[in-house]
C-alpha cells in the first residue's frame, strides 16, 4: 500500500511475477467500468515483457503468451456507475478472491491506496449490509440538519469520526445504519454469516519524500489530461450519468465535471485546482496509514527511493525473512 503516484502497482506486479501470485486491487474507483484514465487503471501494467519477467522468475517462461507474462487481477471492473459500490461490497469481493486464490495455492497480493478498504481487511471490520428503509428515510428527511445531528449524537455511543456529520443525506444514512446495527435482524444476520477466511497479512508500504510525491502527481496529471481524461468524463456524462454522480467519485471526476459545466473556467485552472487536491489527498492517505500503525497494524516500510527495482528487492527481502514465521 501507499499514497497515490508512488509506484505501488509496479512493485505489486513484480511480486506477482516473483511468487506467481495474483493481484487483489484495493482501489475504490477502479472497481467501476469506464473509469479508466481518471482512476489510473492502467491494465497494461499487469502484462510484463517476458524478458523482464524471466529476470525476476525464470520459471514463468512456460506461462508466457505472445511474449508477455500476464498477472491475473481481481476486484477491477466489477460493477458500473449505476451501482454505488461500498465498503461492504469490497469486503465481500476481497474475501471471495482471497478464498479463490488460496484454494488454488496461489499467493494473493493486495495492492491499493484506499485506506478504509485496506483497514477493513487488516483489522477485520465487522459489517452486515443495511437493507433499504424508505419509510424511515422519508421520516428523517423532514427534519433539519441540526435535528439529525443531535439524533445521531444521542443514539450512537461512539461516532466513528466526525465526517459522519457531512451533509444531510449522509446524516440520514448514518442514523439508519446505526439503528439497523442495534436491531435483532442485525444480530441474526451476524450469527448466520459464513465464516471468514483466516488472513495472516504481511503489510508493505511504499512512499517517497513529499515534494517528490507532489512532483510525480503533477507529471502524471499532465499525462492523463493529454491521454483524454476530459473526454473520458464527457463521454460518461453523454452516456447517461449525471454530473452529480460523476462528481461523487471525487478528485479527477469531480474537478473535470466542474470544468465541463463551466464552474472551472479554464484548463489551466483545472490543472491547478486538481493538482492541489490530489496532493492533499496523498497527504491524507499517508496520515491514514500512520493511523493504522498506531492502531496496531504492523507495517514494513520500503526505502524512499524512486528506483522500483530497489524497492522490489527490499520487499522480497522482507517477505523471505517473514514467510516461515507464521
GROMACS .gro file of C-alpha atoms in nm:
model
  326
    1UNK     CA    1   0.000   0.000   0.000
    2UNK     CA    2   0.098   0.366  -0.024
    3UNK     CA    3  -0.021   0.708  -0.141
    4UNK     CA    4  -0.107   0.784  -0.500
    5UNK     CA    5   0.163   0.812  -0.769
    6UNK     CA    6   0.446   0.633  -0.586
    7UNK     CA    7   0.462   0.307  -0.784
    8UNK     CA    8   0.255   0.059  -0.580
    9UNK     CA    9   0.128  -0.131  -0.882
   10UNK     CA   10   0.473  -0.171  -1.038
   11UNK     CA   11   0.607  -0.324  -0.716
   12UNK     CA   12   0.297  -0.541  -0.669
   13UNK     CA   13   0.319  -0.674  -1.024
   14UNK     CA   14   0.685  -0.764  -0.979
   15UNK     CA   15   0.593  -0.952  -0.662
   16UNK     CA   16   0.318  -1.124  -0.862
   17UNK     CA   17   0.579  -1.245  -1.109
   18UNK     CA   18   0.827  -1.345  -0.838
   19UNK     CA   19   0.577  -1.557  -0.648
   20UNK     CA   20   0.334  -1.638  -0.932
   21UNK     CA   21   0.072  -1.455  -0.732
   22UNK     CA   22  -0.243  -1.268  -0.829
   23UNK     CA   23  -0.332  -0.905  -0.757
   24UNK     CA   24  -0.631  -0.814  -0.541
   25UNK     CA   25  -0.695  -0.445  -0.604
   26UNK     CA   26  -0.791  -0.217  -0.315
   27UNK     CA   27  -0.896   0.093  -0.508
   28UNK     CA   28  -1.239   0.244  -0.461
   29UNK     CA   29  -1.269   0.375  -0.819
   30UNK     CA   30  -1.102   0.103  -1.023
   31UNK     CA   31  -1.397  -0.121  -0.936
   32UNK     CA   32  -1.606   0.079  -1.188
   33UNK     CA   33  -1.615   0.002  -1.558
   34UNK     CA   34  -1.544   0.310  -1.769
   35UNK     CA   35  -1.333   0.485  -1.507
   36UNK     CA   36  -1.001   0.417  -1.675
   37UNK     CA   37  -0.782   0.725  -1.718
   38UNK     CA   38  -0.905   0.912  -1.412
   39UNK     CA   39  -0.871   0.613  -1.179
   40UNK     CA   40  -0.528   0.520  -1.316
   41UNK     CA   41  -0.643   0.171  -1.404
   42UNK     CA   42  -0.353   0.109  -1.644
   43UNK     CA   43  -0.439  -0.255  -1.709
   44UNK     CA   44  -0.135  -0.282  -1.935
   45UNK     CA   45   0.075  -0.274  -1.617
   46UNK     CA   46  -0.045  -0.627  -1.539
   47UNK     CA   47   0.127  -0.757  -1.852
   48UNK     CA   48   0.507  -0.775  -1.841
   49UNK     CA   49   0.754  -0.842  -2.123
   50UNK     CA   50   0.869  -1.200  -2.082
   51UNK     CA   51   1.239  -1.099  -2.083
   52UNK     CA   52   1.190  -0.883  -1.772
   53UNK     CA   53   0.960  -1.139  -1.613
   54UNK     CA   54   1.222  -1.413  -1.658
   55UNK     CA   55   1.485  -1.198  -1.486
   56UNK     CA   56   1.254  -1.190  -1.185
   57UNK     CA   57   1.142  -1.554  -1.207
   58UNK     CA   58   1.288  -1.779  -1.482
   59UNK     CA   59   1.014  -2.039  -1.435
   60UNK     CA   60   0.744  -1.812  -1.581
   61UNK     CA   61   0.872  -1.868  -1.936
   62UNK     CA   62   0.634  -2.162  -1.985
   63UNK     CA   63   0.341  -1.939  -1.888
   64UNK     CA   64   0.407  -1.659  -2.139
   65UNK     CA   65   0.162  -1.560  -2.411
   66UNK     CA   66   0.273  -1.359  -2.716
   67UNK     CA   67   0.596  -1.259  -2.544
   68UNK     CA   68   0.412  -1.142  -2.231
   69UNK     CA   69   0.357  -1.276  -1.882
   70UNK     CA   70   0.012  -1.171  -1.761
   71UNK     CA   71  -0.051  -1.131  -1.389
   72UNK     CA   72  -0.416  -1.211  -1.308
   73UNK     CA   73  -0.603  -0.942  -1.116
   74UNK     CA   74  -0.925  -0.923  -0.916
   75UNK     CA   75  -1.170  -0.650  -0.798
   76UNK     CA   76  -1.122  -0.431  -1.105
   77UNK     CA   77  -1.415  -0.353  -1.340
   78UNK     CA   78  -1.659  -0.545  -1.119
   79UNK     CA   79  -1.952  -0.301  -1.147
   80UNK     CA   80  -2.069   0.011  -1.330
   81UNK     CA   81  -2.177   0.358  -1.226
   82UNK     CA   82  -2.541   0.254  -1.198
   83UNK     CA   83  -2.440   0.090  -0.869
   84UNK     CA   84  -2.295   0.250  -0.558
   85UNK     CA   85  -2.003   0.026  -0.465
   86UNK     CA   86  -1.929   0.044  -0.094
   87UNK     CA   87  -1.701  -0.090   0.176
   88UNK     CA   88  -1.918  -0.395   0.239
   89UNK     CA   89  -1.907  -0.482  -0.133
   90UNK     CA   90  -1.529  -0.459  -0.126
   91UNK     CA   91  -1.503  -0.687   0.176
   92UNK     CA   92  -1.724  -0.947   0.009
   93UNK     CA   93  -1.528  -0.932  -0.319
   94UNK     CA   94  -1.197  -0.941  -0.136
   95UNK     CA   95  -1.283  -1.250   0.069
   96UNK     CA   96  -1.417  -1.430  -0.240
   97UNK     CA   97  -1.097  -1.352  -0.433
   98UNK     CA   98  -0.879  -1.444  -0.136
   99UNK     CA   99  -1.054  -1.780  -0.093
  100UNK     CA  100  -1.028  -1.843  -0.469
  101UNK     CA  101  -0.653  -1.779  -0.472
  102UNK     CA  102  -0.593  -1.981  -0.156
  103UNK     CA  103  -0.791  -2.277  -0.290
  104UNK     CA  104  -0.555  -2.288  -0.588
  105UNK     CA  105  -0.247  -2.243  -0.367
  106UNK     CA  106  -0.184  -1.903  -0.527
  107UNK     CA  107  -0.046  -1.611  -0.326
  108UNK     CA  108  -0.298  -1.323  -0.300
  109UNK     CA  109  -0.119  -0.986  -0.325
  110UNK     CA  110  -0.340  -0.696  -0.226
  111UNK     CA  111  -0.234  -0.367  -0.388
  112UNK     CA  112  -0.401  -0.032  -0.336
  113UNK     CA  113  -0.425   0.302  -0.164
  114UNK     CA  114  -0.785   0.324  -0.042
  115UNK     CA  115  -0.712   0.332   0.330
  116UNK     CA  116  -1.050   0.222   0.461
  117UNK     CA  117  -1.064  -0.072   0.219
  118UNK     CA  118  -0.724  -0.190   0.340
  119UNK     CA  119  -0.806  -0.125   0.704
  120UNK     CA  120  -1.132  -0.321   0.678
  121UNK     CA  121  -0.934  -0.633   0.591
  122UNK     CA  122  -0.632  -0.580   0.815
  123UNK     CA  123  -0.846  -0.502   1.122
  124UNK     CA  124  -1.139  -0.726   1.022
  125UNK     CA  125  -1.426  -0.475   1.015
  126UNK     CA  126  -1.749  -0.647   1.123
  127UNK     CA  127  -2.001  -0.541   0.858
  128UNK     CA  128  -2.352  -0.651   0.763
  129UNK     CA  129  -2.538  -0.497   0.463
  130UNK     CA  130  -2.806  -0.250   0.565
  131UNK     CA  131  -3.146  -0.310   0.395
  132UNK     CA  132  -3.331  -0.017   0.238
  133UNK     CA  133  -3.572   0.159   0.472
  134UNK     CA  134  -3.762   0.414   0.257
  135UNK     CA  135  -4.020   0.492   0.527
  136UNK     CA  136  -3.757   0.583   0.784
  137UNK     CA  137  -3.562   0.779   0.523
  138UNK     CA  138  -3.874   0.980   0.436
  139UNK     CA  139  -3.943   1.046   0.805
  140UNK     CA  140  -3.588   1.166   0.873
  141UNK     CA  141  -3.582   1.377   0.557
  142UNK     CA  142  -3.842   1.608   0.715
  143UNK     CA  143  -3.603   1.703   0.995
  144UNK     CA  144  -3.344   1.981   0.989
  145UNK     CA  145  -2.970   1.926   0.970
  146UNK     CA  146  -2.925   2.017   1.339
  147UNK     CA  147  -3.207   1.784   1.446
  148UNK     CA  148  -3.047   1.495   1.255
  149UNK     CA  149  -2.708   1.572   1.405
  150UNK     CA  150  -2.849   1.565   1.757
  151UNK     CA  151  -3.029   1.236   1.687
  152UNK     CA  152  -2.707   1.072   1.571
  153UNK     CA  153  -2.509   1.203   1.871
  154UNK     CA  154  -2.778   1.081   2.111
  155UNK     CA  155  -2.829   0.738   1.953
  156UNK     CA  156  -2.473   0.643   1.871
  157UNK     CA  157  -2.249   0.577   2.167
  158UNK     CA  158  -1.926   0.637   1.978
  159UNK     CA  159  -1.902   0.817   1.646
  160UNK     CA  160  -1.654   0.652   1.406
  161UNK     CA  161  -1.543   1.001   1.302
  162UNK     CA  162  -1.695   1.345   1.256
  163UNK     CA  163  -1.723   1.302   0.878
  164UNK     CA  164  -2.042   1.114   0.959
  165UNK     CA  165  -2.199   1.458   1.009
  166UNK     CA  166  -2.126   1.552   0.645
  167UNK     CA  167  -2.435   1.674   0.463
  168UNK     CA  168  -2.798   1.599   0.546
  169UNK     CA  169  -2.813   1.287   0.330
  170UNK     CA  170  -2.504   1.142   0.498
  171UNK     CA  171  -2.655   1.209   0.841
  172UNK     CA  172  -2.977   1.029   0.747
  173UNK     CA  173  -2.785   0.727   0.621
  174UNK     CA  174  -2.571   0.723   0.936
  175UNK     CA  175  -2.883   0.719   1.157
  176UNK     CA  176  -3.042   0.439   0.952
  177UNK     CA  177  -2.723   0.231   0.969
  178UNK     CA  178  -2.686   0.288   1.343
  179UNK     CA  179  -3.048   0.184   1.415
  180UNK     CA  180  -3.010  -0.127   1.199
  181UNK     CA  181  -2.688  -0.222   1.380
  182UNK     CA  182  -2.879  -0.222   1.707
  183UNK     CA  183  -3.166  -0.437   1.576
  184UNK     CA  184  -3.244  -0.807   1.625
  185UNK     CA  185  -3.229  -0.852   1.247
  186UNK     CA  186  -2.865  -0.740   1.252
  187UNK     CA  187  -2.783  -0.986   1.531
  188UNK     CA  188  -2.944  -1.274   1.340
  189UNK     CA  189  -2.763  -1.191   1.015
  190UNK     CA  190  -2.435  -1.169   1.201
  191UNK     CA  191  -2.486  -1.510   1.365
  192UNK     CA  192  -2.573  -1.675   1.032
  193UNK     CA  193  -2.293  -1.517   0.830
  194UNK     CA  194  -2.048  -1.764   0.672
  195UNK     CA  195  -1.709  -1.777   0.847
  196UNK     CA  196  -1.440  -1.555   0.704
  197UNK     CA  197  -1.105  -1.690   0.590
  198UNK     CA  198  -0.813  -1.660   0.829
  199UNK     CA  199  -0.578  -1.393   0.698
  200UNK     CA  200  -0.221  -1.352   0.824
  201UNK     CA  201  -0.107  -1.038   0.643
  202UNK     CA  202   0.241  -0.910   0.576
  203UNK     CA  203   0.200  -0.538   0.512
  204UNK     CA  204   0.439  -0.344   0.290
  205UNK     CA  205   0.403   0.032   0.248
  206UNK     CA  206   0.588   0.246  -0.005
  207UNK     CA  207   0.612   0.622  -0.022
  208UNK     CA  208   0.851   0.898  -0.127
  209UNK     CA  209   0.953   1.238   0.006
  210UNK     CA  210   0.652   1.469  -0.003
  211UNK     CA  211   0.800   1.713  -0.258
  212UNK     CA  212   0.873   1.422  -0.490
  213UNK     CA  213   0.522   1.282  -0.447
  214UNK     CA  214   0.379   1.622  -0.547
  215UNK     CA  215   0.611   1.634  -0.849
  216UNK     CA  216   0.503   1.289  -0.964
  217UNK     CA  217   0.137   1.379  -0.913
  218UNK     CA  218   0.183   1.685  -1.138
  219UNK     CA  219   0.361   1.486  -1.408
  220UNK     CA  220   0.101   1.212  -1.402
  221UNK     CA  221  -0.188   1.458  -1.415
  222UNK     CA  222  -0.044   1.626  -1.726
  223UNK     CA  223  -0.016   1.284  -1.892
  224UNK     CA  224  -0.373   1.191  -1.800
  225UNK     CA  225  -0.508   1.516  -1.940
  226UNK     CA  226  -0.313   1.456  -2.263
  227UNK     CA  227  -0.443   1.098  -2.279
  228UNK     CA  228  -0.803   1.218  -2.279
  229UNK     CA  229  -0.922   1.250  -1.919
  230UNK     CA  230  -1.162   1.530  -2.012
  231UNK     CA  231  -1.308   1.326  -2.298
  232UNK     CA  232  -1.350   1.027  -2.068
  233UNK     CA  233  -1.560   1.228  -1.822
  234UNK     CA  234  -1.758   1.394  -2.102
  235UNK     CA  235  -1.834   1.056  -2.260
  236UNK     CA  236  -1.951   0.917  -1.926
  237UNK     CA  237  -2.192   1.211  -1.890
  238UNK     CA  238  -2.312   1.174  -2.251
  239UNK     CA  239  -2.381   0.805  -2.187
  240UNK     CA  240  -2.635   0.900  -1.921
  241UNK     CA  241  -2.454   0.956  -1.592
  242UNK     CA  242  -2.541   1.281  -1.417
  243UNK     CA  243  -2.286   1.544  -1.320
  244UNK     CA  244  -2.382   1.478  -0.959
  245UNK     CA  245  -2.296   1.108  -0.994
  246UNK     CA  246  -1.964   1.186  -1.160
  247UNK     CA  247  -1.874   1.449  -0.901
  248UNK     CA  248  -1.947   1.199  -0.623
  249UNK     CA  249  -1.647   0.996  -0.749
  250UNK     CA  250  -1.412   1.268  -0.627
  251UNK     CA  251  -1.085   1.417  -0.748
  252UNK     CA  252  -1.039   1.386  -1.127
  253UNK     CA  253  -1.406   1.316  -1.194
  254UNK     CA  254  -1.533   1.594  -0.968
  255UNK     CA  255  -1.300   1.866  -1.098
  256UNK     CA  256  -1.330   1.772  -1.465
  257UNK     CA  257  -1.710   1.764  -1.429
  258UNK     CA  258  -1.697   2.115  -1.285
  259UNK     CA  259  -1.478   2.226  -1.576
  260UNK     CA  260  -1.718   2.078  -1.831
  261UNK     CA  261  -2.007   2.257  -1.660
  262UNK     CA  262  -1.819   2.587  -1.671
  263UNK     CA  263  -1.766   2.622  -1.296
  264UNK     CA  264  -1.391   2.596  -1.356
  265UNK     CA  265  -1.324   2.839  -1.638
  266UNK     CA  266  -1.001   2.718  -1.799
  267UNK     CA  267  -0.784   2.410  -1.842
  268UNK     CA  268  -0.503   2.593  -1.663
  269UNK     CA  269  -0.725   2.650  -1.359
  270UNK     CA  270  -0.846   2.289  -1.379
  271UNK     CA  271  -0.488   2.165  -1.363
  272UNK     CA  272  -0.403   2.399  -1.076
  273UNK     CA  273  -0.702   2.304  -0.859
  274UNK     CA  274  -0.693   1.933  -0.936
  275UNK     CA  275  -0.319   1.909  -0.884
  276UNK     CA  276  -0.355   2.072  -0.542
  277UNK     CA  277  -0.647   1.844  -0.446
  278UNK     CA  278  -0.461   1.524  -0.542
  279UNK     CA  279  -0.160   1.640  -0.340
  280UNK     CA  280  -0.383   1.694  -0.036
  281UNK     CA  281  -0.538   1.352  -0.092
  282UNK     CA  282  -0.193   1.187  -0.095
  283UNK     CA  283  -0.114   1.355   0.235
  284UNK     CA  284  -0.439   1.222   0.386
  285UNK     CA  285  -0.353   0.873   0.262
  286UNK     CA  286  -0.020   0.881   0.446
  287UNK     CA  287  -0.193   1.010   0.759
  288UNK     CA  288  -0.438   0.720   0.737
  289UNK     CA  289  -0.157   0.463   0.706
  290UNK     CA  290   0.025   0.612   1.005
  291UNK     CA  291  -0.303   0.593   1.194
  292UNK     CA  292  -0.338   0.223   1.109
  293UNK     CA  293   0.009   0.171   1.250
  294UNK     CA  294  -0.091   0.341   1.576
  295UNK     CA  295  -0.393   0.108   1.595
  296UNK     CA  296  -0.169  -0.198   1.588
  297UNK     CA  297  -0.120  -0.280   1.218
  298UNK     CA  298   0.244  -0.379   1.169
  299UNK     CA  299   0.371  -0.202   0.859
  300UNK     CA  300   0.701  -0.272   0.685
  301UNK     CA  301   0.813   0.050   0.517
  302UNK     CA  302   1.013   0.021   0.195
  303UNK     CA  303   1.308   0.255   0.130
  304UNK     CA  304   1.219   0.600  -0.001
  305UNK     CA  305   1.379   0.582  -0.343
  306UNK     CA  306   1.228   0.631  -0.687
  307UNK     CA  307   1.402   0.316  -0.810
  308UNK     CA  308   1.136   0.046  -0.842
  309UNK     CA  309   1.389  -0.239  -0.850
  310UNK     CA  310   1.543  -0.129  -0.520
  311UNK     CA  311   1.203  -0.117  -0.352
  312UNK     CA  312   1.105  -0.451  -0.507
  313UNK     CA  313   1.423  -0.616  -0.378
  314UNK     CA  314   1.359  -0.471  -0.032
  315UNK     CA  315   1.005  -0.611  -0.044
  316UNK     CA  316   1.136  -0.956  -0.141
  317UNK     CA  317   1.386  -0.948   0.147
  318UNK     CA  318   1.108  -0.865   0.394
  319UNK     CA  319   0.886  -1.140   0.254
  320UNK     CA  320   1.162  -1.401   0.262
  321UNK     CA  321   1.253  -1.314   0.621
  322UNK     CA  322   0.886  -1.348   0.728
  323UNK     CA  323   0.749  -1.630   0.514
  324UNK     CA  324   0.822  -1.907   0.763
  325UNK     CA  325   0.729  -1.714   1.075
  326UNK     CA  326   0.356  -1.800   1.079
   0.00000   0.00000   0.00000
